[in-house]
Each structure stands twice: as structure tokens, then as C-alpha cells.
Amino acid sequence: MEFLKSAIGSAISKGPPFPYTFGDRVDVDNSIWSLFNGTKREDGSSCSIFSFEVNDSTRSRLPLAKNAVRKLRTLRHPGVVRIIDTVETDTYIYIATERVTPLSWHVKRDSLNTETIKWGLYSTAITLKFINEDAASIHGNVRVSSIFTTESGEWKLGGFEVLSSMKDDDPVIYKFGGLLPDSGRYASPEVLKGGWDALKSQAVNAADSWNFGTLIYEVFNAGAFTNSEQLMSAKKIPQNMVTPYKRLIQQNPKTRLSIAHFLEQGKRSRGFFDTPLIHVSEFVENMGVKTAAEREEFLDKLGDTGDQFPEAFFKMKILPELLKSVEFGGGGPKVFSVVLNIGDKLSDEEWESTITPCIVRLFAVPDRATRVFLLDNLPKMIEHLSKKIVNDKIFPEMLTGFSDVAPIVREQSVKAVLTVVPKLSDRSINGDLLKYLAKTQNDEQPGIRTNTTICLGKIAKYLGPNTRSKVLAAAFTRALRDNFVHARNAALMALSATVDLFDEIDCATRMVPAISPSLVDKEKVVRVQAAKTLEAYLQRIKTLTSSYPETVIPSPTAASEVATPRMGTVQTDNSSWTGWAISSFTNKLGTASGEIQRVQSPAVASMGGDYTRSASVPTMSPSRPDAPIQSKTISASSFNRTTLTSPRPASSFLDDADNEDNDPEAWGDLDEDSFFDAPEPNKPKPQAPLTTKTSAWDFDDAEPDISAMLNKSKAPLPKGLAKKSTTAAPRIGLGSANSSGKGSTVTARQPVKTGGTMKPIVGGAAAKKTEVKKVEDPWGNDDDADWGDSWDK
């Protein structure tokens, strides 16, 4: 083999240029030619090379080779092997043709089905009819070894070694017909009896009709023909073809059926050539000029005969014609559906070279029917499309569908996102795609809004981590407020599907509050789904917080080592939920040591401390001048020695609802600069007893601002937190108060609003009853009030 290649290369180098490279040798039976696979050096396209080497053993057959070259150059027909180039020298003859394969390969392997054989015989019969009738010639070499199949699976006629025109002065077949390999086995009865010159007195088709009959026998019987006696056995030949077949192999050439008549009988209604496969092959050549009704009929036949065609015929012959019809002939979606069915048989390289360019051009077509069909069938195409093609060519065209006025285009565009998103870049997904999906989620069509929500839920894993939770939370919470029930339900299902994409903070602060209103939705399907979704998020929160510590409050031991305020422990008594949750100080008396720094508190000033009294404050006197005052005046020194704690704010008038003088409105507008001045030194006032009670209001060492509390008289303490006094506060100027066992109780000064100035109540005179106005209780004193809102104040 290597020697043969080197010899051919040496011959080429010495002869005229032949711009083709020889490849593998192909076996050919009963032929004067050697067949090689070849490639064209210029573009690398494939071809076949028929080679005839002139030497002593082949020189006698040189006229046959030269006749074949001449006839191939002059006889052009679709059923004849297409010639590309030839080179002829004294030592060799090369013929470059389209890439072909010997039919004998398929016949010996018995790989051809009946319908494919009929289709091949039909095309061969058409070619022979042309040669006999139109060209007035005799082929003379019709056999399996003279027929080749192209890359598209079509049968092409070759073997023109003795092809002769009856118009020639000296036809080659009469003189050199006997030089054909196995000429005796394939020769007609008249030739066997009278030689090749016997054909001069016969019809031009006589020899070819006989050889066409032997061809029929060979292809249906896997090439088992050895002599003419076998021809009478027609078991494997289709029944409707048997009668015409037997007329082809008549011993008498006068009664022998011509190939033209055989073809005519086969094309009759229900004839052996009346098959869908043959009709499709004829139609595909002229598809571009056919009417819409004719194309519809053709496509129906093509669908019925898909398995009967050779796979190569779909790829090389029908597919290009279908693509032309889709792009330029108005074939429409139905034609393209057949294209996709054929495309399943193509490799990725074949897909990219044949179908991908057509798809890119079709996406640029503004026809809505074509766009909808492309989007609908995108799952069949996406695996064959590269990421670069999708991002650069197809996706930009898809974006126009999101804004189309036709709802069907917008809806199909949203659905197609699920198919195309795996091949989109992060920039395309988190940029253009999300922008257009935001528009479709506000679409006027509820179905499009619903599908957009579903789409976002399914493509959530492709979103960038920086925008995922933000986009999904905003989109799903918006859909939860949609007035379309299926949109709300879709949002809940999408939230369930994406629960793992949110952290515990988002789940607790955004998702759970957004889902909760759906628990009372008017539609049961939404309520049921809301309960499932909420349970999923609560479980998610529980899982994420399971690793949290029990508390972040430092332990007492650690707190003593660090100079931080000491806090009490949380009360766990569930029976007293109204009690204070935390005590600011411990209950150990030993820790309360030292003196408390004196602070000039407004409460102390109001209790008669020896501070400088403002002249604007009126003096107070007992109701009876002669009545002894049993209370003791507390000096500044004794006041300083008294343990001072934060008094309960405004408890003297806020807690006693029955005391008519404890009217908060009677205080008017308090002026801290004038009212809380200390009394004059020469007029000491009774002091209220001081107690050493720790106030629950204190969370640090600073004394509470009682003045600020008094100014907030319109928002008194919540109900239940202010303890009512069981003993009415003594009125100013009315006798002496009862003394307790531990000492005298001083009378309390209670300022009363009378005309904007402070005046004491005169002893013996009936105190004017002032109507006590009800103070609104923001903590829920009223049964109808929403006490939970007060926590936000």
C-alpha cells in the first residue's frame, strides 16, 4: 500500500499538477479503476479519486479508461457521478469526483431495506432512461460495481467505460465491450450468441434492460448473481415488481421491457415506485417553488417516511433544502420541526456547521410565529449551541420578546429563560435578565406574573450571591400581595423551594413576617401552602440557631473581673409574668455601703429641703395658725444623713385616683426653673419621710429625672405597674397627721392649680373639688386598646 502511494506521488511529481491528496484506498469489485478517498489541497474538502495506472497488464484496457473520462466530461445528469477534475498522461489517468462509496459495500452487508432499494432503483432507472432515450446511447455496463452512493445516500451511476452513442462512427461498445471485467457473466443472451456486434440490430435499450434486471436481482439478493438461470428466482423481489422484472430479463430482446416502460409502470398509482420515500425525494429538489398546501403534504409524507430514508440522505440532501425553505421559502415552524428531528442524528460539529447559522438568523427575524416556535423548541436546540453563540447572538434577540406587545411572546420568553440560563454568563443573568424579569413580574397579564415568579424560583441558584437574597425577597414578597391567587401560591412555593438560600436573619426578619399574612388568605390553597412554607422557614431558623450560645451575658465571675455594671438574673417564674424581668441590684445589704452623693433633685426641693427657695414660689401655712404642727423639720444635715433612693415618679398624684386634689391637669405648665426652687430659709416646710426602698426603675447609679417624668403626665405609668395607696395623702393645712409607731408623719405639700399661681388650702375651708380627668393609659388600660403598640413608643 505504501509502495503504491509512493509510486502515485512520484508519477504526480513528474506529470501535470493535480491539486488533490490521495487518502485510503477503497475496494472496488469488477472494475478497471482503483478508488481512493482524497482531499482537495486548497480547502480540505473531501473527494474520491479514480486512478488508472498504464502498464503492460492494463494497457489493453486503456481505451476503456479514456472513454470513461470523455463521457464523464460531456454527460452531465443528477444521477451520474459528478466529476470535479481530471488529469490524463501517458502513464496514468486520474479522475477526481464527489466523495462516493461503492454500492457493493451495502449490498454485500445486506444493509439496505426494501424502500431504500426501490428509491435507488428509481433514480438509476431515471438516469438510464435519459441515457437511452435522450442521449441515444448504450451504457453497456449496468451492474452493482458501476453504481456508487454519495454522502447523502443517493445512488449515482458510473462505469462509463463502454458507454457509446449510436451516433458515433465507431461506438466503443462494439469493439471493446468484451474487455470489461466479468463481461460474460453480465452479457445479454444476444451478446453471448452473436457478440457485441449483435447490438447493432437491437433497440438501443436492449442490453441495458437486461443488465437492469440483473441489477434488481443482485440488490434484493445481496449480490448472489452468478449466472442467468438464477434470474428466474424472484422470491426476495417485491411482489408488485415481479412481473415487470421478468419482462426485463426476457431472452428475446424484441419482447424485452424497456427501462422507460418499467419506470412508467412503477410510477402508477399503487405501483412499486409509488412510495412516500420516492415522492419526498422528488419534492425536495423543488421545495422553494412549491405552494403552502404542497409543502404541507410533503411534510406529512416526510414524517411518515423518516425511518425509511438513509440517515445520510437526511443530513446531506433533505436538511439543506428544508433550511432553505425555512429561511427563504416561507416554510414556517412546521418545516423547522422536521429540521430538528433530522438534527437529532447529527454530531455537534455537523449541527454547528449546518443548523446553528440558520437558528441565529431565524432569531433575528421579527416574525412572531417564528419566534414563538423557536422559544418553544429551544430545549431541543440548546445542547448543540455553544455558550458564546447563546450570549452573543441568541440572548440579545430573546430580550426583545420580554417587551413585545403580544402576550404570547412575553410568556414564551419567560419560559425559555429556564432553558437558556445554564449557558448565560453571570453578567447577562444578574444584569439584563433580572431587569427584564422585574418588568414581567409587573405585567398586566396575571399568568405572566405567575410564571415570572416560578422562573425566579427555579433560576435562583444561578443568581449572584450578592444579589440573590435581595432580589428574591423583593420579588416573592411582592408576589405575595398579588390579587391573582395563583401568583400568591406560586410565591409561597418559590419561597419553599429557595428556603436554603436565605440566612437566619433574613428568614426571621423578612420572610416570616411576609409569609404570615397569607395564613389568613381568603383562598384555602394559599392558606395551606402558607402554613407549609412558614413551617419550612421556622425549621430553617431553628436549624441555623441551634449552634447559638444560650446567652451572651457574661457570667457573674467574669463580670466581677471586668469593670462593667452588674446585672441580675432573669426571673423564670412563669406564674408572675407581670413581675420585673431583671433586678438592677442584688438584695444583699452588705453591698449597700457608703454615702450617696447628694443631688439637688426636684423631688427633694418639693419636700422642703433647706435649699434656696425662689421668690416666685408662694409660701404655705397651716389652715389654723394655732394648730400645733407635730411634724419635725428636717435639717439639711439630717437630710444629708438620710439614705436617699430614687422616688417613684409622680406616685402621689398618678396612683391615687380617688384623691380629688391629685389632678394632673391642675399642675398647669410646669416651670422647672421657678417651681422646683428651694423654699426660703425662714419658712421651713414640712418634709416627706424618706425611705430606703430600691426602685425598679433604676438600671444604673444615676438618679432619675423626676422633672422629665412630671412633664410626661400625659403618658402615665401603665396600669398594673403603679401601686395604689391605701391611705389617702394628708391635705395641706388640715390638722396634724397621725403619728406612726416610728415617728411623726409630716404633712405633704400638694400644689394646686388656681389661676396659674400656687396657694395653700386654708384650714377649715371646704376644699374645692376638682374633677379628675382620666389619663390615657398607653399600656392597655382600656380593653379595646392595642397594648402591643406601646412597645414601639
PDB file of N, CA, C and O in Angstrom, residues 565-627:
ATOM      1  N   PRO A 565     -21.100  47.166  84.617  1.00  0.00           N
ATOM      2  CA  PRO A 565     -22.260  47.168  85.511  1.00  0.00           C
ATOM      3  C   PRO A 565     -22.745  45.756  85.741  1.00  0.00           C
ATOM      4  O   PRO A 565     -22.841  44.946  84.823  1.00  0.00           O
ATOM      5  N   ARG A 566     -23.067  45.494  87.026  1.00  0.00           N
ATOM      6  CA  ARG A 566     -23.518  44.147  87.373  1.00  0.00           C
ATOM      7  C   ARG A 566     -25.016  44.038  87.165  1.00  0.00           C
ATOM      8  O   ARG A 566     -25.769  44.886  87.616  1.00  0.00           O
ATOM      9  N   MET A 567     -25.420  42.995  86.484  1.00  0.00           N
ATOM     10  CA  MET A 567     -26.829  42.785  86.186  1.00  0.00           C
ATOM     11  C   MET A 567     -27.315  41.564  86.920  1.00  0.00           C
ATOM     12  O   MET A 567     -26.574  40.618  87.183  1.00  0.00           O
ATOM     13  N   GLY A 568     -28.609  41.582  87.249  1.00  0.00           N
ATOM     14  CA  GLY A 568     -29.223  40.445  87.904  1.00  0.00           C
ATOM     15  C   GLY A 568     -29.563  39.363  86.905  1.00  0.00           C
ATOM     16  O   GLY A 568     -29.339  39.477  85.718  1.00  0.00           O
ATOM     17  N   THR A 569     -30.122  38.309  87.420  1.00  0.00           N
ATOM     18  CA  THR A 569     -30.506  37.192  86.556  1.00  0.00           C
ATOM     19  C   THR A 569     -31.969  37.316  86.182  1.00  0.00           C
ATOM     20  O   THR A 569     -32.758  37.998  86.824  1.00  0.00           O
ATOM     21  N   VAL A 570     -32.319  36.623  85.110  1.00  0.00           N
ATOM     22  CA  VAL A 570     -33.686  36.669  84.616  1.00  0.00           C
ATOM     23  C   VAL A 570     -34.574  35.825  85.506  1.00  0.00           C
ATOM     24  O   VAL A 570     -34.216  34.711  85.883  1.00  0.00           O
ATOM     25  N   GLN A 571     -35.739  36.369  85.862  1.00  0.00           N
ATOM     26  CA  GLN A 571     -36.696  35.617  86.646  1.00  0.00           C
ATOM     27  C   GLN A 571     -37.363  34.591  85.770  1.00  0.00           C
ATOM     28  O   GLN A 571     -37.800  34.890  84.675  1.00  0.00           O
ATOM     29  N   THR A 572     -37.427  33.382  86.240  1.00  0.00           N
ATOM     30  CA  THR A 572     -38.004  32.287  85.466  1.00  0.00           C
ATOM     31  C   THR A 572     -39.334  31.828  86.012  1.00  0.00           C
ATOM     32  O   THR A 572     -39.838  30.788  85.601  1.00  0.00           O
ATOM     33  N   ASP A 573     -39.906  32.600  86.937  1.00  0.00           N
ATOM     34  CA  ASP A 573     -41.196  32.212  87.497  1.00  0.00           C
ATOM     35  C   ASP A 573     -42.290  32.566  86.514  1.00  0.00           C
ATOM     36  O   ASP A 573     -42.631  33.729  86.326  1.00  0.00           O
ATOM     37  N   ASN A 574     -42.854  31.541  85.864  1.00  0.00           N
ATOM     38  CA  ASN A 574     -43.862  31.793  84.848  1.00  0.00           C
ATOM     39  C   ASN A 574     -45.183  32.247  85.454  1.00  0.00           C
ATOM     40  O   ASN A 574     -46.011  32.821  84.769  1.00  0.00           O
ATOM     41  N   SER A 575     -45.365  32.013  86.760  1.00  0.00           N
ATOM     42  CA  SER A 575     -46.634  32.381  87.373  1.00  0.00           C
ATOM     43  C   SER A 575     -46.761  33.868  87.584  1.00  0.00           C
ATOM     44  O   SER A 575     -47.863  34.400  87.703  1.00  0.00           O
ATOM     45  N   SER A 576     -45.657  34.577  87.629  1.00  0.00           N
ATOM     46  CA  SER A 576     -45.712  36.025  87.858  1.00  0.00           C
ATOM     47  C   SER A 576     -45.128  36.747  86.662  1.00  0.00           C
ATOM     48  O   SER A 576     -44.067  37.334  86.731  1.00  0.00           O
ATOM     49  N   TRP A 577     -45.832  36.655  85.551  1.00  0.00           N
ATOM     50  CA  TRP A 577     -45.307  37.262  84.327  1.00  0.00           C
ATOM     51  C   TRP A 577     -45.321  38.774  84.401  1.00  0.00           C
ATOM     52  O   TRP A 577     -44.634  39.443  83.643  1.00  0.00           O
ATOM     53  N   THR A 578     -46.131  39.354  85.329  1.00  0.00           N
ATOM     54  CA  THR A 578     -46.176  40.810  85.439  1.00  0.00           C
ATOM     55  C   THR A 578     -45.034  41.353  86.266  1.00  0.00           C
ATOM     56  O   THR A 578     -44.869  42.564  86.370  1.00  0.00           O
ATOM     57  N   GLY A 579     -44.225  40.495  86.916  1.00  0.00           N
ATOM     58  CA  GLY A 579     -43.112  40.970  87.702  1.00  0.00           C
ATOM     59  C   GLY A 579     -41.987  41.484  86.839  1.00  0.00           C
ATOM     60  O   GLY A 579     -41.967  41.334  85.634  1.00  0.00           O
ATOM     61  N   TRP A 580     -41.039  42.144  87.496  1.00  0.00           N
ATOM     62  CA  TRP A 580     -39.898  42.685  86.750  1.00  0.00           C
ATOM     63  C   TRP A 580     -38.994  41.556  86.278  1.00  0.00           C
ATOM     64  O   TRP A 580     -38.751  40.606  86.981  1.00  0.00           O
ATOM     65  N   ALA A 581     -38.543  41.693  85.061  1.00  0.00           N
ATOM     66  CA  ALA A 581     -37.713  40.640  84.484  1.00  0.00           C
ATOM     67  C   ALA A 581     -36.317  40.651  85.049  1.00  0.00           C
ATOM     68  O   ALA A 581     -35.703  39.616  85.204  1.00  0.00           O
ATOM     69  N   ILE A 582     -35.810  41.830  85.372  1.00  0.00           N
ATOM     70  CA  ILE A 582     -34.414  41.951  85.806  1.00  0.00           C
ATOM     71  C   ILE A 582     -34.362  42.885  86.998  1.00  0.00           C
ATOM     72  O   ILE A 582     -35.029  43.917  87.013  1.00  0.00           O
ATOM     73  N   SER A 583     -33.565  42.541  87.985  1.00  0.00           N
ATOM     74  CA  SER A 583     -33.295  43.426  89.115  1.00  0.00           C
ATOM     75  C   SER A 583     -31.914  44.021  88.929  1.00  0.00           C
ATOM     76  O   SER A 583     -30.945  43.309  88.719  1.00  0.00           O
ATOM     77  N   SER A 584     -31.849  45.365  89.001  1.00  0.00           N
ATOM     78  CA  SER A 584     -30.593  46.029  88.701  1.00  0.00           C
ATOM     79  C   SER A 584     -29.553  45.801  89.786  1.00  0.00           C
ATOM     80  O   SER A 584     -28.362  45.857  89.541  1.00  0.00           O
ATOM     81  N   PHE A 585     -30.011  45.590  91.002  1.00  0.00           N
ATOM     82  CA  PHE A 585     -29.071  45.448  92.128  1.00  0.00           C
ATOM     83  C   PHE A 585     -29.328  44.142  92.848  1.00  0.00           C
ATOM     84  O   PHE A 585     -30.419  43.574  92.783  1.00  0.00           O
ATOM     85  N   THR A 586     -28.368  43.689  93.524  1.00  0.00           N
ATOM     86  CA  THR A 586     -28.540  42.480  94.333  1.00  0.00           C
ATOM     87  C   THR A 586     -29.275  42.845  95.608  1.00  0.00           C
ATOM     88  O   THR A 586     -29.378  44.014  95.982  1.00  0.00           O
ATOM     89  N   ASN A 587     -29.785  41.848  96.281  1.00  0.00           N
ATOM     90  CA  ASN A 587     -30.552  42.055  97.504  1.00  0.00           C
ATOM     91  C   ASN A 587     -29.704  41.972  98.762  1.00  0.00           C
ATOM     92  O   ASN A 587     -30.240  42.007  99.861  1.00  0.00           O
ATOM     93  N   LYS A 588     -28.421  41.823  98.577  1.00  0.00           N
ATOM     94  CA  LYS A 588     -27.552  41.743  99.745  1.00  0.00           C
ATOM     95  C   LYS A 588     -27.321  43.129 100.336  1.00  0.00           C
ATOM     96  O   LYS A 588     -26.866  44.034  99.633  1.00  0.00           O
ATOM     97  N   LEU A 589     -27.651  43.282 101.613  1.00  0.00           N
ATOM     98  CA  LEU A 589     -27.491  44.586 102.249  1.00  0.00           C
ATOM     99  C   LEU A 589     -26.038  44.963 102.414  1.00  0.00           C
ATOM    100  O   LEU A 589     -25.679  46.139 102.467  1.00  0.00           O
ATOM    101  N   GLY A 590     -25.218  43.965 102.506  1.00  0.00           N
ATOM    102  CA  GLY A 590     -23.813  44.253 102.708  1.00  0.00           C
ATOM    103  C   GLY A 590     -23.191  45.016 101.566  1.00  0.00           C
ATOM    104  O   GLY A 590     -22.162  45.675 101.722  1.00  0.00           O
ATOM    105  N   THR A 591     -23.790  44.937 100.427  1.00  0.00           N
ATOM    106  CA  THR A 591     -23.220  45.638  99.288  1.00  0.00           C
ATOM    107  C   THR A 591     -23.607  47.094  99.264  1.00  0.00           C
ATOM    108  O   THR A 591     -23.019  47.871  98.513  1.00  0.00           O
ATOM    109  N   ALA A 592     -24.639  47.502 100.040  1.00  0.00           N
ATOM    110  CA  ALA A 592     -25.083  48.906 100.075  1.00  0.00           C
ATOM    111  C   ALA A 592     -24.332  49.617 101.172  1.00  0.00           C
ATOM    112  O   ALA A 592     -24.797  49.724 102.313  1.00  0.00           O
ATOM    113  N   SER A 593     -23.139  50.111 100.975  1.00  0.00           N
ATOM    114  CA  SER A 593     -22.303  50.794 101.949  1.00  0.00           C
ATOM    115  C   SER A 593     -21.851  52.122 101.394  1.00  0.00           C
ATOM    116  O   SER A 593     -21.850  52.341 100.189  1.00  0.00           O
ATOM    117  N   GLY A 594     -21.470  53.009 102.313  1.00  0.00           N
ATOM    118  CA  GLY A 594     -21.015  54.327 101.906  1.00  0.00           C
ATOM    119  C   GLY A 594     -22.180  55.311 101.844  1.00  0.00           C
ATOM    120  O   GLY A 594     -23.340  54.976 102.121  1.00  0.00           O
ATOM    121  N   GLU A 595     -21.853  56.551 101.552  1.00  0.00           N
ATOM    122  CA  GLU A 595     -22.856  57.607 101.477  1.00  0.00           C
ATOM    123  C   GLU A 595     -23.190  57.912 100.032  1.00  0.00           C
ATOM    124  O   GLU A 595     -22.330  57.912  99.173  1.00  0.00           O
ATOM    125  N   ILE A 596     -24.447  58.162  99.817  1.00  0.00           N
ATOM    126  CA  ILE A 596     -24.923  58.532  98.483  1.00  0.00           C
ATOM    127  C   ILE A 596     -24.705  60.010  98.287  1.00  0.00           C
ATOM    128  O   ILE A 596     -25.026  60.811  99.158  1.00  0.00           O
ATOM    129  N   GLN A 597     -24.161  60.359  97.189  1.00  0.00           N
ATOM    130  CA  GLN A 597     -23.906  61.758  96.900  1.00  0.00           C
ATOM    131  C   GLN A 597     -25.221  62.500  96.772  1.00  0.00           C
ATOM    132  O   GLN A 597     -26.166  62.041  96.154  1.00  0.00           O
ATOM    133  N   ARG A 598     -25.219  63.676  97.433  1.00  0.00           N
ATOM    134  CA  ARG A 598     -26.433  64.475  97.404  1.00  0.00           C
ATOM    135  C   ARG A 598     -26.585  65.122  96.040  1.00  0.00           C
ATOM    136  O   ARG A 598     -25.669  65.698  95.492  1.00  0.00           O
ATOM    137  N   VAL A 599     -27.779  65.018  95.544  1.00  0.00           N
ATOM    138  CA  VAL A 599     -28.113  65.621  94.266  1.00  0.00           C
ATOM    139  C   VAL A 599     -29.326  66.494  94.462  1.00  0.00           C
ATOM    140  O   VAL A 599     -30.290  66.111  95.119  1.00  0.00           O
ATOM    141  N   GLN A 600     -29.244  67.715  94.004  1.00  0.00           N
ATOM    142  CA  GLN A 600     -30.366  68.621  94.155  1.00  0.00           C
ATOM    143  C   GLN A 600     -31.484  68.198  93.211  1.00  0.00           C
ATOM    144  O   GLN A 600     -31.560  68.594  92.082  1.00  0.00           O
ATOM    145  N   SER A 601     -32.300  67.303  93.724  1.00  0.00           N
ATOM    146  CA  SER A 601     -33.380  66.754  92.929  1.00  0.00           C
ATOM    147  C   SER A 601     -34.625  67.597  93.076  1.00  0.00           C
ATOM    148  O   SER A 601     -34.901  68.125  94.144  1.00  0.00           O
ATOM    149  N   PRO A 602     -35.390  67.739  92.045  1.00  0.00           N
ATOM    150  CA  PRO A 602     -36.658  68.473  92.174  1.00  0.00           C
ATOM    151  C   PRO A 602     -37.576  67.857  93.198  1.00  0.00           C
ATOM    152  O   PRO A 602     -38.325  68.554  93.861  1.00  0.00           O
ATOM    153  N   ALA A 603     -37.507  66.526  93.373  1.00  0.00           N
ATOM    154  CA  ALA A 603     -38.353  65.889  94.385  1.00  0.00           C
ATOM    155  C   ALA A 603     -37.954  66.314  95.780  1.00  0.00           C
ATOM    156  O   ALA A 603     -38.789  66.538  96.655  1.00  0.00           O
ATOM    157  N   VAL A 604     -36.632  66.434  96.026  1.00  0.00           N
ATOM    158  CA  VAL A 604     -36.158  66.855  97.337  1.00  0.00           C
ATOM    159  C   VAL A 604     -36.565  68.291  97.598  1.00  0.00           C
ATOM    160  O   VAL A 604     -36.974  68.668  98.694  1.00  0.00           O
ATOM    161  N   ALA A 605     -36.425  69.135  96.559  1.00  0.00           N
ATOM    162  CA  ALA A 605     -36.812  70.529  96.729  1.00  0.00           C
ATOM    163  C   ALA A 605     -38.285  70.657  97.055  1.00  0.00           C
ATOM    164  O   ALA A 605     -38.693  71.494  97.856  1.00  0.00           O
ATOM    165  N   SER A 606     -39.114  69.804  96.445  1.00  0.00           N
ATOM    166  CA  SER A 606     -40.546  69.883  96.713  1.00  0.00           C
ATOM    167  C   SER A 606     -40.903  69.384  98.090  1.00  0.00           C
ATOM    168  O   SER A 606     -41.989  69.654  98.586  1.00  0.00           O
ATOM    169  N   MET A 607     -39.975  68.621  98.729  1.00  0.00           N
ATOM    170  CA  MET A 607     -40.234  68.109 100.063  1.00  0.00           C
ATOM    171  C   MET A 607     -39.678  69.018 101.150  1.00  0.00           C
ATOM    172  O   MET A 607     -39.592  68.640 102.302  1.00  0.00           O
ATOM    173  N   GLY A 608     -39.276  70.193 100.814  1.00  0.00           N
ATOM    174  CA  GLY A 608     -38.896  71.166 101.839  1.00  0.00           C
ATOM    175  C   GLY A 608     -37.480  71.126 102.243  1.00  0.00           C
ATOM    176  O   GLY A 608     -37.158  71.384 103.397  1.00  0.00           O
ATOM    177  N   GLY A 609     -36.558  70.817 101.380  1.00  0.00           N
ATOM    178  CA  GLY A 609     -35.144  70.838 101.723  1.00  0.00           C
ATOM    179  C   GLY A 609     -34.701  72.262 102.006  1.00  0.00           C
ATOM    180  O   GLY A 609     -35.346  73.238 101.647  1.00  0.00           O
ATOM    181  N   ASP A 610     -33.541  72.387 102.655  1.00  0.00           N
ATOM    182  CA  ASP A 610     -33.048  73.716 103.029  1.00  0.00           C
ATOM    183  C   ASP A 610     -32.257  74.322 101.903  1.00  0.00           C
ATOM    184  O   ASP A 610     -31.210  74.903 102.105  1.00  0.00           O
ATOM    185  N   TYR A 611     -32.777  74.219 100.708  1.00  0.00           N
ATOM    186  CA  TYR A 611     -32.128  74.824  99.571  1.00  0.00           C
ATOM    187  C   TYR A 611     -32.708  76.205  99.381  1.00  0.00           C
ATOM    188  O   TYR A 611     -33.759  76.538  99.880  1.00  0.00           O
ATOM    189  N   THR A 612     -32.069  76.964  98.591  1.00  0.00           N
ATOM    190  CA  THR A 612     -32.528  78.338  98.364  1.00  0.00           C
ATOM    191  C   THR A 612     -33.857  78.307  97.644  1.00  0.00           C
ATOM    192  O   THR A 612     -34.019  77.671  96.625  1.00  0.00           O
ATOM    193  N   ARG A 613     -34.830  78.973  98.230  1.00  0.00           N
ATOM    194  CA  ARG A 613     -36.179  78.970  97.695  1.00  0.00           C
ATOM    195  C   ARG A 613     -36.351  80.166  96.783  1.00  0.00           C
ATOM    196  O   ARG A 613     -35.963  81.274  97.091  1.00  0.00           O
ATOM    197  N   SER A 614     -36.992  79.933  95.658  1.00  0.00           N
ATOM    198  CA  SER A 614     -37.260  81.004  94.713  1.00  0.00           C
ATOM    199  C   SER A 614     -38.371  81.869  95.240  1.00  0.00           C
ATOM    200  O   SER A 614     -39.334  81.416  95.871  1.00  0.00           O
ATOM    201  N   ALA A 615     -38.234  83.147  95.011  1.00  0.00           N
ATOM    202  CA  ALA A 615     -39.243  84.099  95.488  1.00  0.00           C
ATOM    203  C   ALA A 615     -40.561  83.941  94.760  1.00  0.00           C
ATOM    204  O   ALA A 615     -41.600  84.424  95.231  1.00  0.00           O
ATOM    205  N   SER A 616     -40.542  83.273  93.617  1.00  0.00           N
ATOM    206  CA  SER A 616     -41.786  83.125  92.857  1.00  0.00           C
ATOM    207  C   SER A 616     -42.689  82.077  93.424  1.00  0.00           C
ATOM    208  O   SER A 616     -43.859  82.000  93.071  1.00  0.00           O
ATOM    209  N   VAL A 617     -42.178  81.256  94.364  1.00  0.00           N
ATOM    210  CA  VAL A 617     -42.991  80.186  94.927  1.00  0.00           C
ATOM    211  C   VAL A 617     -43.724  80.728  96.139  1.00  0.00           C
ATOM    212  O   VAL A 617     -43.113  81.272  97.060  1.00  0.00           O
ATOM    213  N   PRO A 618     -45.059  80.611  96.172  1.00  0.00           N
ATOM    214  CA  PRO A 618     -45.811  81.144  97.324  1.00  0.00           C
ATOM    215  C   PRO A 618     -45.542  80.331  98.561  1.00  0.00           C
ATOM    216  O   PRO A 618     -45.212  79.159  98.506  1.00  0.00           O
ATOM    217  N   THR A 619     -45.683  80.981  99.701  1.00  0.00           N
ATOM    218  CA  THR A 619     -45.482  80.311 100.979  1.00  0.00           C
ATOM    219  C   THR A 619     -46.718  79.545 101.338  1.00  0.00           C
ATOM    220  O   THR A 619     -47.825  79.856 100.894  1.00  0.00           O
ATOM    221  N   MET A 620     -46.507  78.536 102.153  1.00  0.00           N
ATOM    222  CA  MET A 620     -47.586  77.663 102.586  1.00  0.00           C
ATOM    223  C   MET A 620     -47.707  77.798 104.093  1.00  0.00           C
ATOM    224  O   MET A 620     -46.729  77.883 104.817  1.00  0.00           O
ATOM    225  N   SER A 621     -48.922  77.812 104.596  1.00  0.00           N
ATOM    226  CA  SER A 621     -49.164  77.927 106.045  1.00  0.00           C
ATOM    227  C   SER A 621     -50.265  76.991 106.440  1.00  0.00           C
ATOM    228  O   SER A 621     -51.107  76.607 105.616  1.00  0.00           O
ATOM    229  N   PRO A 622     -50.307  76.595 107.706  1.00  0.00           N
ATOM    230  CA  PRO A 622     -51.369  75.691 108.143  1.00  0.00           C
ATOM    231  C   PRO A 622     -52.716  76.391 108.086  1.00  0.00           C
ATOM    232  O   PRO A 622     -52.817  77.606 108.077  1.00  0.00           O
ATOM    233  N   SER A 623     -53.770  75.561 108.029  1.00  0.00           N
ATOM    234  CA  SER A 623     -55.114  76.124 107.972  1.00  0.00           C
ATOM    235  C   SER A 623     -55.496  76.829 109.270  1.00  0.00           C
ATOM    236  O   SER A 623     -56.263  77.775 109.263  1.00  0.00           O
ATOM    237  N   ARG A 624     -54.950  76.367 110.408  1.00  0.00           N
ATOM    238  CA  ARG A 624     -55.192  77.051 111.688  1.00  0.00           C
ATOM    239  C   ARG A 624     -53.873  77.500 112.249  1.00  0.00           C
ATOM    240  O   ARG A 624     -52.984  76.692 112.479  1.00  0.00           O
ATOM    241  N   PRO A 625     -53.729  78.801 112.458  1.00  0.00           N
ATOM    242  CA  PRO A 625     -52.422  79.281 112.943  1.00  0.00           C
ATOM    243  C   PRO A 625     -52.049  78.712 114.280  1.00  0.00           C
ATOM    244  O   PRO A 625     -50.883  78.507 114.568  1.00  0.00           O
ATOM    245  N   ASP A 626     -53.061  78.456 115.072  1.00  0.00           N
ATOM    246  CA  ASP A 626     -52.740  77.974 116.405  1.00  0.00           C
ATOM    247  C   ASP A 626     -52.626  76.482 116.494  1.00  0.00           C
ATOM    248  O   ASP A 626     -52.357  75.944 117.547  1.00  0.00           O
ATOM    249  N   ALA A 627     -52.849  75.809 115.420  1.00  0.00           N
ATOM    250  CA  ALA A 627     -52.743  74.353 115.462  1.00  0.00           C
ATOM    251  C   ALA A 627     -51.297  73.939 115.520  1.00  0.00           C
ATOM    252  O   ALA A 627     -50.493  74.382 114.710  1.00  0.00           O
TER     253      ALA A 627
END
